[in-house]
Coordinates of C-alpha atoms and ligand atoms in Angstrom, one line a residue:
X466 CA 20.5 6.8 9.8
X467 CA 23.4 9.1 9.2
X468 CA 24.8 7.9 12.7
X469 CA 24.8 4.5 11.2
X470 CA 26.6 5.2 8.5
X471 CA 29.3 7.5 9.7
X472 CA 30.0 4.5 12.4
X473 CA 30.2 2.1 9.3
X474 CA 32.9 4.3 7.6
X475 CA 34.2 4.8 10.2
X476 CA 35.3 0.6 10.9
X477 CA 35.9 -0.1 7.2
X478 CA 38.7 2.9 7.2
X479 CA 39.8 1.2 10.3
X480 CA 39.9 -2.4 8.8
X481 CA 41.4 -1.3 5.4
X482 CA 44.1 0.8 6.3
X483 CA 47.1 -1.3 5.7
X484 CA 46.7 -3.3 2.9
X485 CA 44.8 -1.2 0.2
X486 CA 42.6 1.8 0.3
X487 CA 39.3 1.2 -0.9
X488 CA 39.5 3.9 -3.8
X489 CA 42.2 1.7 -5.4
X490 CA 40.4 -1.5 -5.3
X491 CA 38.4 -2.9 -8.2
X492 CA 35.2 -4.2 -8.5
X493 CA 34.5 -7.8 -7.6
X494 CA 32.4 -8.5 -9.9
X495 CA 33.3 -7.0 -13.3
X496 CA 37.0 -6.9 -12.1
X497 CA 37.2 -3.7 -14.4
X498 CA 35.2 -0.8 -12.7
X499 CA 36.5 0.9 -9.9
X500 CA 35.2 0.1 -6.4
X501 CA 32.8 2.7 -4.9
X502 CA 31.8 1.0 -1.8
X503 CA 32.0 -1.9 0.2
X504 CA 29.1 -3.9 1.1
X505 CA 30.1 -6.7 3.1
X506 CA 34.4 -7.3 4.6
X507 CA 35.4 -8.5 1.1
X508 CA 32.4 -7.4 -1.4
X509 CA 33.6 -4.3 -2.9
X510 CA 31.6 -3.2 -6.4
X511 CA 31.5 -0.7 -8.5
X512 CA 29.0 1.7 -9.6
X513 CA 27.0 0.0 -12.5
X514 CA 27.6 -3.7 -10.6
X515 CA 26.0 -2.2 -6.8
X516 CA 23.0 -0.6 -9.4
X517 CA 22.5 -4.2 -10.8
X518 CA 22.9 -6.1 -7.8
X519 CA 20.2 -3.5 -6.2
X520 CA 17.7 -4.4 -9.0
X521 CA 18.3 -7.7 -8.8
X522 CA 17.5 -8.3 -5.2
X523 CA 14.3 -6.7 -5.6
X524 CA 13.2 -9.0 -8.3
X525 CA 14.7 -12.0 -6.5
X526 CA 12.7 -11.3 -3.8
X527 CA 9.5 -11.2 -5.5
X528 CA 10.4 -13.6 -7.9
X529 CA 11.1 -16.3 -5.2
X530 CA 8.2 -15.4 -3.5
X531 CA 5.8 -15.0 -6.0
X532 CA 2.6 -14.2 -4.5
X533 CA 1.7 -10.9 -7.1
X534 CA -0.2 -11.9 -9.9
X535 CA 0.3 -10.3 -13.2
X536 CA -2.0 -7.3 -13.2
X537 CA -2.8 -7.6 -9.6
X538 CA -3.3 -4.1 -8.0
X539 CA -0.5 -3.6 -5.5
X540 CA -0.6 -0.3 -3.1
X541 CA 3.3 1.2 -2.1
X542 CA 3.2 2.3 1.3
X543 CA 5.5 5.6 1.2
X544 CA 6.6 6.9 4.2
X545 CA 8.8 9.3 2.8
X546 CA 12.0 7.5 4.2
X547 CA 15.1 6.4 1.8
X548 CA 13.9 2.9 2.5
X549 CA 10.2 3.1 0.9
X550 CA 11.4 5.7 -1.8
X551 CA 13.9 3.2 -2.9
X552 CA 11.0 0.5 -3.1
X553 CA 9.3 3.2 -4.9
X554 CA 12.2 3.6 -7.4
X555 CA 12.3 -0.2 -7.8
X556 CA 8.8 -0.6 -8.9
X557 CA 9.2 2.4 -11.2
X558 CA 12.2 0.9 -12.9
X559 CA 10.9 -2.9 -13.0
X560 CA 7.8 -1.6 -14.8
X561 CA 9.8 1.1 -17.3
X562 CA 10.3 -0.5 -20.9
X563 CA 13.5 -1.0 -20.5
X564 CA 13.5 -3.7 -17.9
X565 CA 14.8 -6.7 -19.1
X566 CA 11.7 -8.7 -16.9
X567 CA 9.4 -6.1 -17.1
X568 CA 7.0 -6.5 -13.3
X569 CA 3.8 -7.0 -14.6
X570 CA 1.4 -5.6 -11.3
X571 CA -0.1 -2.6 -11.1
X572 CA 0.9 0.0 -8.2
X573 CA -0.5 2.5 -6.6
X574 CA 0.8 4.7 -3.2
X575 CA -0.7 5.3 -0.4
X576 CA 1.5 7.9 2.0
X577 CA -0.1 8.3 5.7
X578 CA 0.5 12.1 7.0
X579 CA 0.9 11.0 11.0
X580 CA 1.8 14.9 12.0
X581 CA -1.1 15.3 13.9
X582 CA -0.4 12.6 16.3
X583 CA 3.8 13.1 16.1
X584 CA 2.8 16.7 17.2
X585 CA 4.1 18.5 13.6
X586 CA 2.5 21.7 13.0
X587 CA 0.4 22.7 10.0
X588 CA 3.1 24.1 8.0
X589 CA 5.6 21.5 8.5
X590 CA 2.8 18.6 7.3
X591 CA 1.9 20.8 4.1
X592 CA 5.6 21.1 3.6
X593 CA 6.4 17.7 3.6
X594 CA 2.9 16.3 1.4
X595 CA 4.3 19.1 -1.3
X596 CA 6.9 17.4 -1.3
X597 CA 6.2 13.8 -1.3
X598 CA 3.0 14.7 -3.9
X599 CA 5.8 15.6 -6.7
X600 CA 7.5 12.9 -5.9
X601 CA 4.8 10.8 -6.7
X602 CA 3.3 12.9 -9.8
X603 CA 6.8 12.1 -11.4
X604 CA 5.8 8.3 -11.2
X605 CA 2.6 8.7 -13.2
X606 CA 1.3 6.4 -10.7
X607 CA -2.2 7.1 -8.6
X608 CA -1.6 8.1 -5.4
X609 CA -3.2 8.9 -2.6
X610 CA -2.0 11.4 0.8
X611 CA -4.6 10.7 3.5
X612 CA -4.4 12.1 6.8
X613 CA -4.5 10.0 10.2
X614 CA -7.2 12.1 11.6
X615 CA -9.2 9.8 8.9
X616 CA -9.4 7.2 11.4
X617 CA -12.1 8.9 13.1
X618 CA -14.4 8.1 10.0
X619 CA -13.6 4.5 9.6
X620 CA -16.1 1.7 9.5
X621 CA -15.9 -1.0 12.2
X622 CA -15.7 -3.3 9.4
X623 CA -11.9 -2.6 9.2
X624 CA -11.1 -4.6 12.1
X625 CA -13.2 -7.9 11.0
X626 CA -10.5 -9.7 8.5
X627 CA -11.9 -10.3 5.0
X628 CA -12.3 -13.8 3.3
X629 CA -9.3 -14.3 0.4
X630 CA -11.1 -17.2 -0.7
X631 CA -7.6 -18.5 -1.6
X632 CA -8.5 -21.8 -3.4
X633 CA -11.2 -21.8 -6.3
X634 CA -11.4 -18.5 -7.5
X635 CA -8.2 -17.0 -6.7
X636 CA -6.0 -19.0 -9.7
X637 CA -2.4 -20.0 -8.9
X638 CA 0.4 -18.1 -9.9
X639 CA 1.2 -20.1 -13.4
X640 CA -2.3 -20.0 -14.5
X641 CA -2.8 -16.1 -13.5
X642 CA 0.7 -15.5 -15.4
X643 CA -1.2 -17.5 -19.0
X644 CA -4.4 -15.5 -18.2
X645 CA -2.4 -12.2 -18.3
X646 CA -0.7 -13.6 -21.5
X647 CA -4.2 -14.2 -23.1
X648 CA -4.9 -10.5 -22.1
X649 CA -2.0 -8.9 -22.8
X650 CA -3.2 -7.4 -26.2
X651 CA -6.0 -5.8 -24.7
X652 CA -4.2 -4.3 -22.3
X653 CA -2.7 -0.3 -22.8
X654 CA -0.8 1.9 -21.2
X655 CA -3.5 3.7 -20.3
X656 CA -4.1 1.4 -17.4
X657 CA -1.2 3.6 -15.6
X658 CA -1.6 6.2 -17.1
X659 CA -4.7 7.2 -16.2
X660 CA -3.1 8.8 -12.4
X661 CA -6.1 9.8 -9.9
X662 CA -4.6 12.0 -6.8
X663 CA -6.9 11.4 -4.2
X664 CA -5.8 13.9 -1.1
X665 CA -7.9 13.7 1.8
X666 CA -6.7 16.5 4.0
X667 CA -9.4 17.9 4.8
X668 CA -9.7 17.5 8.1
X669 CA -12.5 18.4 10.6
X670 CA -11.4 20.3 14.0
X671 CA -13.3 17.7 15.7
X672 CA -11.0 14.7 14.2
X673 CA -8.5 16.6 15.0
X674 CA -8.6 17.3 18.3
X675 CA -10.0 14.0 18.9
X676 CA -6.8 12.2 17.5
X677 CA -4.4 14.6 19.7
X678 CA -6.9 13.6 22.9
X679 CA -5.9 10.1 22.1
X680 CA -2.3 10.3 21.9
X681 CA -2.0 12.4 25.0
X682 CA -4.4 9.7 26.6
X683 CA -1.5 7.2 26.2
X684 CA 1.0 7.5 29.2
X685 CA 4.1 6.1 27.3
X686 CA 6.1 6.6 24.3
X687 CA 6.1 2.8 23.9
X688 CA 2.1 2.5 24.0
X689 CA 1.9 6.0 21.4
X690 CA 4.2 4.4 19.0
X691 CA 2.3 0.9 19.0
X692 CA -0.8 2.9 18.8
X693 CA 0.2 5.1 16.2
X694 CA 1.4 1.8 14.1
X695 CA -2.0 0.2 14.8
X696 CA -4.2 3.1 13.7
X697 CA -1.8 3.2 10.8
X698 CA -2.3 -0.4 9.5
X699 CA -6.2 -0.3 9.9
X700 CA -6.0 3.2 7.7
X701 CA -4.0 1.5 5.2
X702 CA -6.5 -1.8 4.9
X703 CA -8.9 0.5 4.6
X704 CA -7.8 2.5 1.4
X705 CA -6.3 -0.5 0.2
X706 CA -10.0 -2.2 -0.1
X707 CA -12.4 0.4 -0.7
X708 CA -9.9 1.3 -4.4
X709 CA -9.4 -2.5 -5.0
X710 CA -6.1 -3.4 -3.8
X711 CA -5.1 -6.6 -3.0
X712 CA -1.6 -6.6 -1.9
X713 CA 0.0 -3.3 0.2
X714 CA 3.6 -3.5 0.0
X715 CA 6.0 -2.4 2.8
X716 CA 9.2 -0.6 2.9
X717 CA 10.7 -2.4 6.0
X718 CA 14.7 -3.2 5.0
X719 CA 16.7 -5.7 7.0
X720 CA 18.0 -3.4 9.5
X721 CA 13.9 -2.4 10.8
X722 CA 13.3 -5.7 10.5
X723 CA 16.0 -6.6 13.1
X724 CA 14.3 -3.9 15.8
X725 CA 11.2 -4.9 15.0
X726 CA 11.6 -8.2 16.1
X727 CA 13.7 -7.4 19.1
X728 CA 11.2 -4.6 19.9
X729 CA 8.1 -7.3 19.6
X730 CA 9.7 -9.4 21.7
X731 CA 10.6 -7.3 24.7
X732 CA 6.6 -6.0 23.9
X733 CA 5.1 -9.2 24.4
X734 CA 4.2 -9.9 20.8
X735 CA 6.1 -13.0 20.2
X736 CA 3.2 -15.2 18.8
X737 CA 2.8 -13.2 16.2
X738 CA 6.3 -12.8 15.1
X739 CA 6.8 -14.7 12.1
X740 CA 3.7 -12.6 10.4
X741 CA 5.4 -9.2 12.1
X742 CA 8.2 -9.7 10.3
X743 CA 8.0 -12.3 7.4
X744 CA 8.0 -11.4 3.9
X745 CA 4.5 -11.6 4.0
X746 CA 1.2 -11.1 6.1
X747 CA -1.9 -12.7 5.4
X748 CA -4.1 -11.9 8.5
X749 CA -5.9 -9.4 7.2
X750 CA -7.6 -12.3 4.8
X751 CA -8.2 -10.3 1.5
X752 CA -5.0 -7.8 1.8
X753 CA -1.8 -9.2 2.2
X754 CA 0.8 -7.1 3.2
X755 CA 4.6 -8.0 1.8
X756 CA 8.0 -6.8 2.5
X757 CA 10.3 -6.8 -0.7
X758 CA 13.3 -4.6 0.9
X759 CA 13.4 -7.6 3.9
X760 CA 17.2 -8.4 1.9
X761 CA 18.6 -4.9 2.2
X762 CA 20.5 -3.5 5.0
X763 CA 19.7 0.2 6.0
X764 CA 23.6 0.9 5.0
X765 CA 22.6 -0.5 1.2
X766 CA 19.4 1.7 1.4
X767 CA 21.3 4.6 2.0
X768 CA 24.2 4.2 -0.6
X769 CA 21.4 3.4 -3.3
X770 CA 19.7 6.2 -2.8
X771 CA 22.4 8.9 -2.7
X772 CA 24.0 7.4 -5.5
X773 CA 21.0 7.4 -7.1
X774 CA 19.3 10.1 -6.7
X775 CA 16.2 8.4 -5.4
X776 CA 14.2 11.5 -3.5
X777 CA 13.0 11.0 -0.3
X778 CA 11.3 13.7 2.4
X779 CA 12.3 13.9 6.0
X780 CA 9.6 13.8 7.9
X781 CA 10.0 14.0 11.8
X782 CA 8.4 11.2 14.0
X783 CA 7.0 10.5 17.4
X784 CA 10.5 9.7 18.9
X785 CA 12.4 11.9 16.5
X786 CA 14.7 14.4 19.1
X787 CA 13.9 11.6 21.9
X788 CA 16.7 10.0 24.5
X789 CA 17.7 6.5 23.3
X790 CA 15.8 5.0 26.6
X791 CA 12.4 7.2 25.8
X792 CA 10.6 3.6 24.4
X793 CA 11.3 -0.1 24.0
X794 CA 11.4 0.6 20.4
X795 CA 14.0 3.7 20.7
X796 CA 16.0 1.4 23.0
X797 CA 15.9 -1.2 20.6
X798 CA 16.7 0.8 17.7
X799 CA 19.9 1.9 19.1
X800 CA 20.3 -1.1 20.7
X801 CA 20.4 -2.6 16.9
X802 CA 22.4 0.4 15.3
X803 CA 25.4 0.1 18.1
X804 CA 25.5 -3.6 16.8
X805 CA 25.6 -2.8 13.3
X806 CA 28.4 -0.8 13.3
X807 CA 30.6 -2.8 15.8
X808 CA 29.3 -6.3 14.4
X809 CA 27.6 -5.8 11.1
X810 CA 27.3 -9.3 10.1
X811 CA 24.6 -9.7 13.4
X812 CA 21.9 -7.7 12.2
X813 CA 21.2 -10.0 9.3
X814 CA 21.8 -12.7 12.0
X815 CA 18.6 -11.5 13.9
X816 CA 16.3 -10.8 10.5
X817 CA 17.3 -14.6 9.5
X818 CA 16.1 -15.3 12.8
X819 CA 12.7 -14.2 12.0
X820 CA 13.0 -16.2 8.2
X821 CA 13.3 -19.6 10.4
X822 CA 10.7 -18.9 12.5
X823 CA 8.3 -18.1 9.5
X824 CA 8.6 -21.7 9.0
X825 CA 8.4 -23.4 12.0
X826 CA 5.3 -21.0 13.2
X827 CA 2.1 -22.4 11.0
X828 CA 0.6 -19.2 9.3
X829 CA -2.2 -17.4 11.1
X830 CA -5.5 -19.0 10.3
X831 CA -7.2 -16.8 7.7
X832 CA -10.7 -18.7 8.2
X833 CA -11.3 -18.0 12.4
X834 CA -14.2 -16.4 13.2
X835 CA -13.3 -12.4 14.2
X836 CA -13.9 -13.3 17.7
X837 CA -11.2 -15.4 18.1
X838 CA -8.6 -12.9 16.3
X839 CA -6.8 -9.8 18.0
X840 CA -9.2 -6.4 17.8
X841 CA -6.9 -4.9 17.5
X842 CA -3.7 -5.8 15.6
X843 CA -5.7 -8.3 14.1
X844 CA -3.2 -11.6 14.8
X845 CA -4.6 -14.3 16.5
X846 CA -5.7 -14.1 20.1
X847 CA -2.8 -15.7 21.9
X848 CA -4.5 -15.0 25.7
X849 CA -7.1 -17.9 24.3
X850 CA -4.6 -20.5 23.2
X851 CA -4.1 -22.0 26.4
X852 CA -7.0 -22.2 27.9
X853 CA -5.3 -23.8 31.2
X854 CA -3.2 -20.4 31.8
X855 CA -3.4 -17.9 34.6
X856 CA -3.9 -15.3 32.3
X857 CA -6.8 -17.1 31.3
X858 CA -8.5 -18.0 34.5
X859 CA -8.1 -14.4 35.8
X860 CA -9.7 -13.5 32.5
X861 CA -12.5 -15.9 32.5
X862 CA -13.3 -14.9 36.4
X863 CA -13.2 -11.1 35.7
X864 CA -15.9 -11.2 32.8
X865 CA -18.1 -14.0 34.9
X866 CA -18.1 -11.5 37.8
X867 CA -18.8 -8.9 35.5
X868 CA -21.2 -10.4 33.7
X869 CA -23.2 -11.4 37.1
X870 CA -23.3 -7.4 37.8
X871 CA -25.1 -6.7 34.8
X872 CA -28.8 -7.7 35.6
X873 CA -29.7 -8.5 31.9
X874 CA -33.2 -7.9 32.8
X875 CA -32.9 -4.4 33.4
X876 CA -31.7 -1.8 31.1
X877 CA -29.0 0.0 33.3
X878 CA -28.4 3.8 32.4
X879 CA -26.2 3.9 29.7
X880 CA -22.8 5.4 30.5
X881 CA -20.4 7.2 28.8
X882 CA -17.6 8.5 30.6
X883 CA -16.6 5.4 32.0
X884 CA -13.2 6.1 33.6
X885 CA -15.4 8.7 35.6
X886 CA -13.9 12.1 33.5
X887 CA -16.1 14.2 31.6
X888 CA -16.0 12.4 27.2
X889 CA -16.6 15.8 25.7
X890 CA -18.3 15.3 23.5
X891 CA -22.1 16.8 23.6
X892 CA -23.8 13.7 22.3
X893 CA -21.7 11.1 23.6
X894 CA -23.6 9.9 26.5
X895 CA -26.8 9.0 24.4
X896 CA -24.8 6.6 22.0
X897 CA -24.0 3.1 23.2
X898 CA -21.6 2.8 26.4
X899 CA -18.0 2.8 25.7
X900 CA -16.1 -0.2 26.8
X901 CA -13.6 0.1 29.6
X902 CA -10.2 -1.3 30.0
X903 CA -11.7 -4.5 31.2
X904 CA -14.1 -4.9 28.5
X905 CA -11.2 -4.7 26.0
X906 CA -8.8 -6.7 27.7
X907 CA -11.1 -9.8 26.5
X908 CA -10.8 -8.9 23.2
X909 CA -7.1 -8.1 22.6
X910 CA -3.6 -10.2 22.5
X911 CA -1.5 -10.1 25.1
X912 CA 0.8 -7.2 23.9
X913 CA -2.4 -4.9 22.2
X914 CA -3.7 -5.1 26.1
X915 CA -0.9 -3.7 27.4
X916 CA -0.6 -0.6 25.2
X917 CA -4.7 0.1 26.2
X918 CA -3.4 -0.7 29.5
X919 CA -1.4 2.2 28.7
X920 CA -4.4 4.6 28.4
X921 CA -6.2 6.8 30.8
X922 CA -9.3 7.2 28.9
X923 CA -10.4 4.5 26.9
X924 CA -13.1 6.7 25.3
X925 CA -10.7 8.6 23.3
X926 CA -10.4 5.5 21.2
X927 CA -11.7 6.0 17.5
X928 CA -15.1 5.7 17.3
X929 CA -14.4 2.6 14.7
X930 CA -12.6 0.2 17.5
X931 CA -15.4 1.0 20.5
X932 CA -18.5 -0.2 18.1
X933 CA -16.7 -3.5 17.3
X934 CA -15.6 -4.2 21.0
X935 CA -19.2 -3.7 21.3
X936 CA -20.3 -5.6 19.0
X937 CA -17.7 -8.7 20.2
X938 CA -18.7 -8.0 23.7
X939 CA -22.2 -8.4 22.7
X940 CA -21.5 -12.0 21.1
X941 CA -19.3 -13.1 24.3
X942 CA -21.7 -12.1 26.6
X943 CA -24.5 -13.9 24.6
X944 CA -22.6 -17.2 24.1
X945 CA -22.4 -17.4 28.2
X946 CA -25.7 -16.8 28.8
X947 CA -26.5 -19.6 26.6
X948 CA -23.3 -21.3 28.5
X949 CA -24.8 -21.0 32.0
X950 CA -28.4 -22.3 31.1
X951 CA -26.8 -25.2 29.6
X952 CA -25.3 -26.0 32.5
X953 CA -28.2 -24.8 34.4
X954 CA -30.2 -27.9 32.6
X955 CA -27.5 -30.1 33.0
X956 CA -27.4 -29.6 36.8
X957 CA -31.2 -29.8 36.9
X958 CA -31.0 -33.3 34.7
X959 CA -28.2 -34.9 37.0
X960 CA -30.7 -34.6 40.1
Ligands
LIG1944 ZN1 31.7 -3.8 -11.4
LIG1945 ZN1 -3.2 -7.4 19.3

């Protein structure tokens, strides 16, 4: 991020050299303060007039978009970065009495300690949650610090999308605003103040040596980091339903955004680009995630926050200290960052991009059947939509020949270790039989296949994700059993 900035300073001396430095120049708004920095070629503004624009944007952006309800519960994901710790500060000072349009939802934050997959030792990942836990004491919020080894005591449910039933009972925007209205008396401050910190660190050795097994299972950097932000999501729906949350909101500025969708791209994950990278998600059904910094560029982020004082934590990630060419998404990130500082207006070109395509994509059916959706980021299974493709035959040949295999008749020994290397695990090989690569491959998109594709053990997968390819597998295999017979009858009735 510093890079980025230093690069940005570095062309803006260049460009206003001649005519007039920028600590001489006056503020473009106000025409009165002097200008502190530049945001875009001509857009210099003062200190108070950047603060206000800042605030503004963010209640734009909600504003336009409106999709919180008044009093709806809204969970912050906090990574610790300037970017979510700015969102943070947002909420915080939309909600404070002073706020000429006060926000009227009710947050909470949710911060996901990763270390134990980015390889951080103990000390460092206590280090950092002291940190982040005053940080979000000082709110008066609730918060929560949950660690990803939690993933290991997830429910299968987690990956079957919820209904949002969003007709009848969920009311539209105007007549949720004149219900909170009608309440508004009976409602007290003690709603926030009442702060639970919930900390689930407490690890088991067993979760945690099962979630290092399962990143050093995945070969490449690309396939950890798309892991890592799977396992991440289904943690955060998780929290986010079981303490009644309905909306998760994300700290991705403009400048992520860009990489992102470059990064989804080049990963195969173009169908599900618009709900990637729009300002919001709904394929999760009951929790929507949204993305209210999608307007600010990481440069604005960064000024904000150090004029501000907004704290945020370093925290070291899994391609933290990595060459630029170590993933797609490293590539893409400096691919993005050399652009922004030699042609800063084409970042916002590429996150625009992703606004058009929001609109011309139709949003992902929240009512399909779980079958029919991605196990596991959950988007809708593009390898299905055309059922004519290659991918598809080889797909549809490859479980037929499989299926023929399996005498349904007899029980077959029930295997654990199916890529043929020892699970473990003492009591592995009496539970069900773990799917392999080929059993998965059904039941992912075409860009979640190639990151398991990735993996030399399948069986190091969460415990969460193998029950429901079960499950799914289960259903499949049922529906062409039922298939062939039909056609069995039909053959029979044609002679
Ligand atoms: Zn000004
Ligand atoms: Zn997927």
């Amino acid at each position: 991020m510093c890079q980025v900035e230093e690069d940005y300073n570095g062309l803006e001396r260049n460009q206003e050299k001649i005519p007039v430095p920028t600590f001489n120049r006056k503020c473009v708004k106000c025409k009165e303060g002097t200008a502190v920095l530049i945001i875009r070629v001509n857009d210099a503004f003062c200190r108070s007039c950047f603060k206000e624009y800042f605030i503004h944007k963010f209640r734009a952006m909600l504003g336009k978009n409106r999709v919180i309800f008044p009093q709806e519960k809204v969970l912050l994901a906090v990574s610790g970065g300037a970017a979510s710790c700015s969102m943070l500060s947002q909420v915080q000072e939309g909600l404070s009495r002073e706020a000429p349009k006060k926000l009227r939802f009710v947050p909470g934050i949710l911060h996901i300690d990763d270390g134990g997959a980015c390889g951080r030792s103990a000390e460092e990942r206590q280090r950092s949650n002291a940190l982040l836990k005053s940080i979000f004491t000082d709110t008066g919020f609730p918060y929560f610090i949950v660690s990803l080894e939690q993933v290991f005591s997830l429910p299968s449910s987690v990956l079957v999308p919820g209904t949002s039933d969003p007709d009848p009972s969920n009311p539209g925007y105007k007549q949720a605003v004149d219900q909170y209205i009608k309440e508004k008396q009976t409602l007290t401050e003690e709603n926030v103040a009442s702060a639970v910190a919930q900390l689930s660190l407490e690890d088991s050795p067993e979760h945690k040596l099962a979630l290092e097994r399962l990143f050093s299972s995945l070969k490449t950097l690309t396939a950890k980091e798309d892991m890592l932000q799977t396992l991440r999501l289904h943690l955060i729906l998780h929290i986010a339903r079981e303490n009644g949350y309905s909306k998760v909101m994300m700290g991705d500025s403009c400048s992520r955004l860009a990489v992102k969708l470059l990064s989804n791209i080049a990963l195969g994950r173009g169908a599900a680009l618009a709900s990637d990278t729009g300002f919001s998600d709904a394929r999760y059904g009951d929790v929507v995630i949204v993305r209210p910094m999608r307007d600010y560029s990481s440069k604005e982020i960064a000024f904000y926050s150090r004029m501000f004082h907004v704290p945020s934590v370093f925290i070291s990630g899994l391609d933290t200290k990595t060459h630029d060419k170590a993933s797609i998404q490293r590539l893409t990130e400096s691919f993005v960052t050399n652009l922004q500082s030699d042609f800063p207006s084409t970042v916002s070109t590429i996150y625009r991009t992703s606004e058009k395509l929001h609109t011309v994509m139709p949003p992902q059916s929240q009512t399909a059947e779980p079958a029919s959706k991605c196990l596991l980021c959950l988007c809708t299974l593009d390898t299905k939509e055309n059922k004519a493709s290659a991918f598809h035959a080889t797909l549809v040949s490859e479980q037929l020949s499989q299926f023929k295999r399996q005498d349904p008749s007899v029980d077959a020994p029930e295997q654990c270790c199916t890529e043929g290397q020892g699970c473990g695990s003492g009591d592995c090989c009496s539970s069900n039989r773990l799917p392999s690569h080929q059993d998965l491959k059904t039941l992912l998109c075409y860009s979640c296949s190639l990151t398991i594709k990735d993996m030399v053990a399948t069986n190091t997968l969460p415990p969460y994700i193998t029950t429901e390819a079960e499950k799914r597998q289960k259903r499949s295999r049922m529906k062409m059993e039922i298939r062939e017979y039909l056609l069995e009858d039909d053959e029979e009735d044609g002679d």
